[in-house]
């Protein structure tokens, strides 16, 4: 995997401590929060990423559980 690809790949971890870690920051989250709400809380535009939870592509209205692993892939376009 190229460094360029890795640089575009963002990761979030929604862990049993009910917090999201993103770019070395942490935010407390409520059980049942949607992926969209979590992204807004950490300042990521939901329209700018694809969201996977536990390896499956989901929409931004997916509910997060305390054991979910959430990964974001930046949407890139151009010609």
MMTF fields as JSON, N, C-alpha, C and O atoms, coordinates in Angstrom:
{
  "mmtfVersion": "1.0.0",
  "mmtfProducer": "UNKNOWN",
  "numBonds": 315,
  "numAtoms": 316,
  "numGroups": 79,
  "numChains": 1,
  "numModels": 1,
  "chainsPerModel": [1],
  "groupsPerChain": [79],
  "chainIdList": ["A"],
  "bondAtomList": [4, 2, 8, 6, 12, 10, 16, 14, 20, 18, 24, 22, 28, 26, 32, 30, 36, 34, 40, 38, 44, 42, 48, 46, 52, 50, 56, 54, 60, 58, 64, 62, 68, 66, 72, 70, 76, 74, 80, 78, 84, 82, 88, 86, 92, 90, 96, 94, 100, 98, 104, 102, 108, 106, 112, 110, 116, 114, 120, 118, 124, 122, 128, 126, 132, 130, 136, 134, 140, 138, 144, 142, 148, 146, 152, 150, 156, 154, 160, 158, 164, 162, 168, 166, 172, 170, 176, 174, 180, 178, 184, 182, 188, 186, 192, 190, 196, 194, 200, 198, 204, 202, 208, 206, 212, 210, 216, 214, 220, 218, 224, 222, 228, 226, 232, 230, 236, 234, 240, 238, 244, 242, 248, 246, 252, 250, 256, 254, 260, 258, 264, 262, 268, 266, 272, 270, 276, 274, 280, 278, 284, 282, 288, 286, 292, 290, 296, 294, 300, 298, 304, 302, 308, 306, 312, 310],
  "bondOrderList": [1, 1, 1, 1, 1, 1, 1, 1, 1, 1, 1, 1, 1, 1, 1, 1, 1, 1, 1, 1, 1, 1, 1, 1, 1, 1, 1, 1, 1, 1, 1, 1, 1, 1, 1, 1, 1, 1, 1, 1, 1, 1, 1, 1, 1, 1, 1, 1, 1, 1, 1, 1, 1, 1, 1, 1, 1, 1, 1, 1, 1, 1, 1, 1, 1, 1, 1, 1, 1, 1, 1, 1, 1, 1, 1, 1, 1, 1],
  "groupList": [{"groupName": "UNK", "atomNameList": ["N", "CA", "C", "O"], "elementList": ["N", "C", "C", "O"], "formalChargeList": [0, 0, 0, 0], "bondAtomList": [1, 0, 2, 1, 3, 2], "bondOrderList": [1, 1, 2], "singleLetterCode": "X", "chemCompType": "L-PEPTIDE LINKING"}],
  "groupTypeList": [0, 0, 0, 0, 0, 0, 0, 0, 0, 0, 0, 0, 0, 0, 0, 0, 0, 0, 0, 0, 0, 0, 0, 0, 0, 0, 0, 0, 0, 0, 0, 0, 0, 0, 0, 0, 0, 0, 0, 0, 0, 0, 0, 0, 0, 0, 0, 0, 0, 0, 0, 0, 0, 0, 0, 0, 0, 0, 0, 0, 0, 0, 0, 0, 0, 0, 0, 0, 0, 0, 0, 0, 0, 0, 0, 0, 0, 0, 0],
  "groupIdList": [1, 2, 3, 4, 5, 6, 7, 8, 9, 10, 11, 12, 13, 14, 15, 16, 17, 18, 19, 20, 21, 22, 23, 24, 25, 26, 27, 28, 29, 30, 31, 32, 33, 34, 35, 36, 37, 38, 39, 40, 41, 42, 43, 44, 45, 46, 47, 48, 49, 50, 51, 52, 53, 54, 55, 56, 57, 58, 59, 60, 61, 62, 63, 64, 65, 66, 67, 68, 69, 70, 71, 72, 73, 74, 75, 76, 77, 78, 79],
  "secStructList": [7, 7, 2, 2, 2, 2, 2, 2, 3, 3, 3, 3, 3, 3, 7, 6, 6, 1, 3, 3, 3, 3, 6, 6, 3, 3, 3, 3, 7, 7, 6, 6, 7, 5, 2, 2, 2, 2, 2, 2, 2, 2, 6, 7, 7, 4, 4, 4, 3, 3, 3, 3, 3, 6, 6, 3, 3, 3, 7, 6, 6, 7, 5, 7, 7, 6, 6, 7, 3, 3, 3, 3, 3, 3, 7, 7, 7, 7, 7],
  "xCoordList": [0.849, 0.0, 0.901, 1.856, 0.612, 1.455, 1.207, 0.13, 2.234, 2.088, 0.994, 0.281, 0.868, -0.157, -1.551, -2.391, -1.796, -3.093, -3.301, -4.369, -2.277, -2.387, -2.685, -3.472, -2.067, -2.32, -3.775, -4.29, -4.438, -5.842, -6.803, -8.007, -6.281, -7.115, -7.171, -6.14, -8.334, -8.512, -9.139, -9.906, -8.824, -9.407, -9.98, -9.416, -11.104, -11.736, -11.887, -12.07, -11.818, -12.106, -13.191, -13.013, -14.307, -15.386, -15.22, -15.517, -14.76, -14.345, -15.211, -16.083, -14.963, -15.81, -15.832, -16.75, -14.863, -14.858, -15.839, -15.886, -16.622, -17.607, -16.97, -17.497, -15.851, -15.22, -14.706, -14.437, -14.578, -14.015, -12.631, -12.414, -11.699, -10.338, -10.131, -10.419, -9.627, -9.392, -8.265, -8.336, -7.23, -6.074, -5.563, -5.331, -5.396, -4.83, -5.677, -5.166, -6.954, -7.892, -8.956, -9.151, -9.646, -10.704, -11.961, -11.897, -13.103, -14.398, -15.278, -15.294, -16.005, -16.976, -18.215, -18.665, -18.762, -19.93, -21.042, -20.791, -22.266, -23.421, -23.755, -23.585, -24.227, -24.67, -25.795, -26.68, -25.768, -26.812, -26.614, -27.479, -25.494, -25.203, -25.032, -24.502, -25.478, -25.277, -23.857, -23.197, -23.403, -22.092, -22.045, -21.023, -23.13, -23.201, -22.964, -22.183, -23.642, -23.478, -22.046, -21.495, -21.448, -20.068, -19.11, -18.193, -19.318, -18.453, -18.564, -17.558, -19.784, -19.973, -19.293, -18.704, -19.377, -18.771, -17.254, -16.661, -16.624, -15.166, -14.739, -13.548, -15.711, -15.385, -15.1, -14.398, -15.638, -15.468, -16.79, -17.822, -16.769, -17.967, -18.398, -17.638, -19.603, -20.074, -20.096, -20.037, -20.181, -20.198, -18.806, -18.68, -17.765, -16.394, -15.751, -14.603, -16.48, -15.898, -16.891, -18.105, -16.347, -17.13, -16.896, -15.79, -17.932, -17.861, -17.99, -18.895, -17.08, -17.24, -17.307, -16.601, -18.167, -18.247, -17.997, -18.711, -16.978, -16.585, -16.397, -16.767, -15.819, -15.484, -16.602, -16.404, -17.776, -18.906, -19.252, -19.341, -19.446, -19.827, -21.216, -22.145, -21.353, -22.637, -22.956, -22.097, -24.194, -24.599, -24.355, -24.119, -24.413, -24.09, -25.173, -24.996, -26.295, -27.316, -27.177, -28.036, -26.094, -25.851, -25.613, -24.923, -26.193, -26.007, -24.714, -24.412, -23.958, -22.705, -22.93, -23.703, -22.231, -22.252, -20.875, -19.904, -20.796, -19.535, -18.397, -17.245, -18.68, -17.622, -17.288, -16.464, -17.897, -17.68, -16.305, -15.777, -15.742, -14.54, -14.984, -15.497, -14.782, -15.234, -14.02, -13.075, -14.053, -12.979, -13.58, -14.664, -12.864, -13.291, -12.315, -11.103, -12.86, -12.039, -12.401, -13.563, -11.405, -11.642, -12.114, -11.547, -13.145, -13.662, -12.802, -12.671, -12.221, -11.341, -11.885, -12.23, -11.965, -12.422, -11.504, -10.726, -11.609, -10.785, -10.508, -10.953, -9.785, -9.552, -8.142, -7.808],
  "yCoordList": [-1.168, 0.0, 1.239, 1.31, 2.174, 3.363, 4.33, 4.35, 5.132, 6.147, 7.14, 7.634, 7.428, 8.374, 7.869, 8.637, 6.571, 5.997, 6.055, 6.441, 5.672, 5.662, 7.062, 7.215, 8.089, 9.467, 9.861, 10.701, 9.274, 9.613, 8.785, 9.039, 7.819, 6.9, 7.377, 7.45, 7.693, 8.182, 7.076, 6.269, 7.028, 5.988, 6.583, 7.5, 6.036, 6.354, 5.048, 3.998, 5.089, 3.903, 4.275, 5.168, 3.584, 3.761, 2.597, 1.463, 2.825, 1.736, 1.635, 2.473, 0.589, 0.385, 1.554, 1.64, 2.452, 3.619, 4.686, 5.763, 4.414, 5.342, 6.66, 7.731, 6.582, 7.781, 7.509, 6.368, 8.573, 8.473, 9.085, 10.157, 8.377, 8.886, 9.225, 8.419, 10.425, 10.874, 11.887, 12.902, 11.607, 12.513, 12.912, 14.087, 11.906, 12.06, 12.912, 13.434, 13.056, 13.729, 12.722, 11.713, 12.996, 12.11, 12.918, 14.05, 12.315, 12.921, 11.884, 10.721, 12.298, 11.423, 11.329, 12.329, 10.133, 9.897, 9.25, 8.622, 9.415, 8.79, 7.497, 7.413, 6.497, 5.256, 5.565, 6.365, 4.935, 5.132, 6.328, 6.627, 7.02, 8.158, 7.665, 6.577, 8.461, 8.078, 8.427, 9.271, 7.767, 8.076, 9.544, 10.204, 10.059, 11.464, 12.408, 13.353, 12.146, 12.987, 12.932, 13.951, 11.746, 11.601, 12.372, 13.032, 12.291, 13.013, 14.519, 15.228, 15.0, 16.435, 16.876, 17.955, 16.039, 16.382, 16.531, 17.342, 15.756, 15.841, 16.721, 16.841, 17.338, 18.3, 17.729, 18.352, 16.54, 15.933, 16.026, 15.597, 16.577, 16.694, 15.3, 14.627, 14.844, 13.517, 13.296, 12.157, 14.382, 14.268, 14.014, 13.699, 14.144, 14.037, 12.673, 12.461, 11.745, 10.436, 9.306, 9.512, 8.112, 6.879, 6.273, 6.348, 5.674, 5.159, 3.645, 3.101, 2.96, 1.526, 1.277, 1.907, 0.35, -0.098, -1.592, -2.35, -2.006, -3.417, -4.007, -5.153, -3.212, -3.674, -3.611, -4.01, -3.121, -3.042, -1.584, -0.764, -1.272, 0.079, 0.394, -0.4, 1.562, 1.962, 3.396, 4.124, 3.785, 5.174, 5.958, 5.374, 7.272, 8.094, 8.095, 8.71, 7.411, 7.309, 6.025, 5.723, 5.268, 4.038, 4.38, 5.348, 3.574, 3.774, 3.111, 1.982, 3.82, 3.291, 2.581, 3.03, 1.455, 0.703, 0.814, 1.176, 0.504, 0.697, -0.201, 0.047, -1.235, -2.141, -1.968, -2.717, -1.008, -0.834, -0.262, 0.586, -0.755, -0.141, 0.607, 0.013, 1.914, 2.777, 3.286, 3.804, 3.136, 3.664, 4.568, 4.308, 5.625, 6.59, 6.574, 6.469, 6.68, 6.791, 8.11, 8.349, 8.963, 10.26, 10.077, 9.278, 10.811, 10.787, 11.737, 12.92, 11.193, 11.978, 11.915, 10.839, 13.069, 13.086, 13.98, 14.762, 13.852, 14.678, 13.954, 12.825, 14.598, 13.982, 14.088, 13.605],
  "zCoordList": [0.0, 0.0, 0.0, 0.773, -0.828, -0.944, 0.214, 0.811, 0.514, 1.558, 1.2, 2.073, -0.092, -0.539, -0.175, 0.295, -0.396, -0.046, 1.464, 1.94, 2.203, 3.66, 4.182, 5.116, 3.593, 4.016, 3.821, 4.559, 2.848, 2.578, 3.412, 3.419, 4.097, 4.858, 6.303, 6.973, 6.776, 8.137, 8.969, 8.445, 10.255, 11.098, 12.376, 12.973, 12.767, 14.048, 14.804, 14.186, 16.085, 16.879, 17.875, 18.704, 17.785, 18.756, 19.708, 19.331, 20.923, 21.791, 23.037, 23.268, 23.849, 25.029, 26.001, 26.817, 25.946, 26.816, 26.366, 26.96, 25.33, 24.792, 24.378, 24.678, 23.698, 23.173, 21.768, 21.393, 21.011, 19.669, 19.703, 20.269, 19.082, 18.943, 17.477, 16.593, 17.233, 15.863, 15.873, 16.565, 15.106, 15.031, 16.417, 16.701, 17.262, 18.604, 19.545, 20.536, 19.245, 20.144, 20.543, 19.865, 21.644, 22.124, 22.406, 22.885, 22.101, 22.391, 23.064, 22.662, 24.082, 24.732, 23.853, 23.295, 23.733, 22.891, 23.709, 24.738, 23.237, 23.871, 23.135, 21.919, 23.861, 23.237, 22.266, 22.571, 21.097, 20.107, 19.201, 18.378, 19.334, 18.463, 17.024, 16.797, 16.063, 14.664, 14.23, 14.837, 13.176, 12.611, 12.188, 12.374, 11.627, 11.199, 12.376, 12.273, 13.495, 14.681, 15.211, 15.629, 15.194, 15.658, 14.759, 15.247, 13.444, 12.51, 12.711, 12.708, 12.883, 13.109, 14.4, 14.461, 15.43, 16.716, 16.609, 17.32, 15.727, 15.593, 14.422, 14.136, 13.743, 12.696, 11.326, 10.53, 11.033, 9.711, 8.966, 9.481, 7.767, 6.937, 6.486, 5.79, 6.866, 6.471, 4.959, 4.498, 4.186, 2.725, 2.151, 0.967, 2.962, 2.455, 2.678, 2.288, 3.305, 3.606, 3.352, 3.348, 3.142, 3.166, 4.54, 5.074, 5.113, 6.474, 6.456, 5.824, 7.155, 7.369, 8.874, 9.661, 9.244, 10.63, 10.619, 9.962, 11.352, 11.414, 10.019, 9.764, 9.121, 7.775, 6.756, 5.609, 7.139, 6.208, 5.919, 6.832, 4.634, 4.233, 4.775, 4.623, 5.412, 5.994, 5.597, 5.101, 5.823, 5.607, 6.895, 7.952, 6.794, 7.964, 9.042, 10.094, 8.792, 9.832, 10.655, 11.483, 10.428, 11.188, 12.657, 12.976, 13.546, 14.979, 15.434, 15.046, 16.255, 16.77, 18.093, 18.94, 18.249, 19.501, 20.137, 19.473, 21.409, 22.119, 21.651, 22.009, 20.864, 20.402, 18.926, 18.401, 18.242, 16.802, 16.486, 17.206, 15.386, 14.825, 13.584, 12.635, 13.598, 12.51, 11.752, 12.348, 10.43, 9.592, 8.539, 8.017, 8.237, 7.233, 6.072, 6.26, 4.873, 3.671, 3.005, 2.675, 2.81, 2.186, 0.75, 0.005, 0.365, -1.001, -1.829, -1.512, -2.898, -3.759, -5.175, -5.663, -5.84, -7.231, -8.038, -7.491, -9.302, -10.179, -11.478, -11.683, -12.333, -13.622, -14.083, -15.165]
}
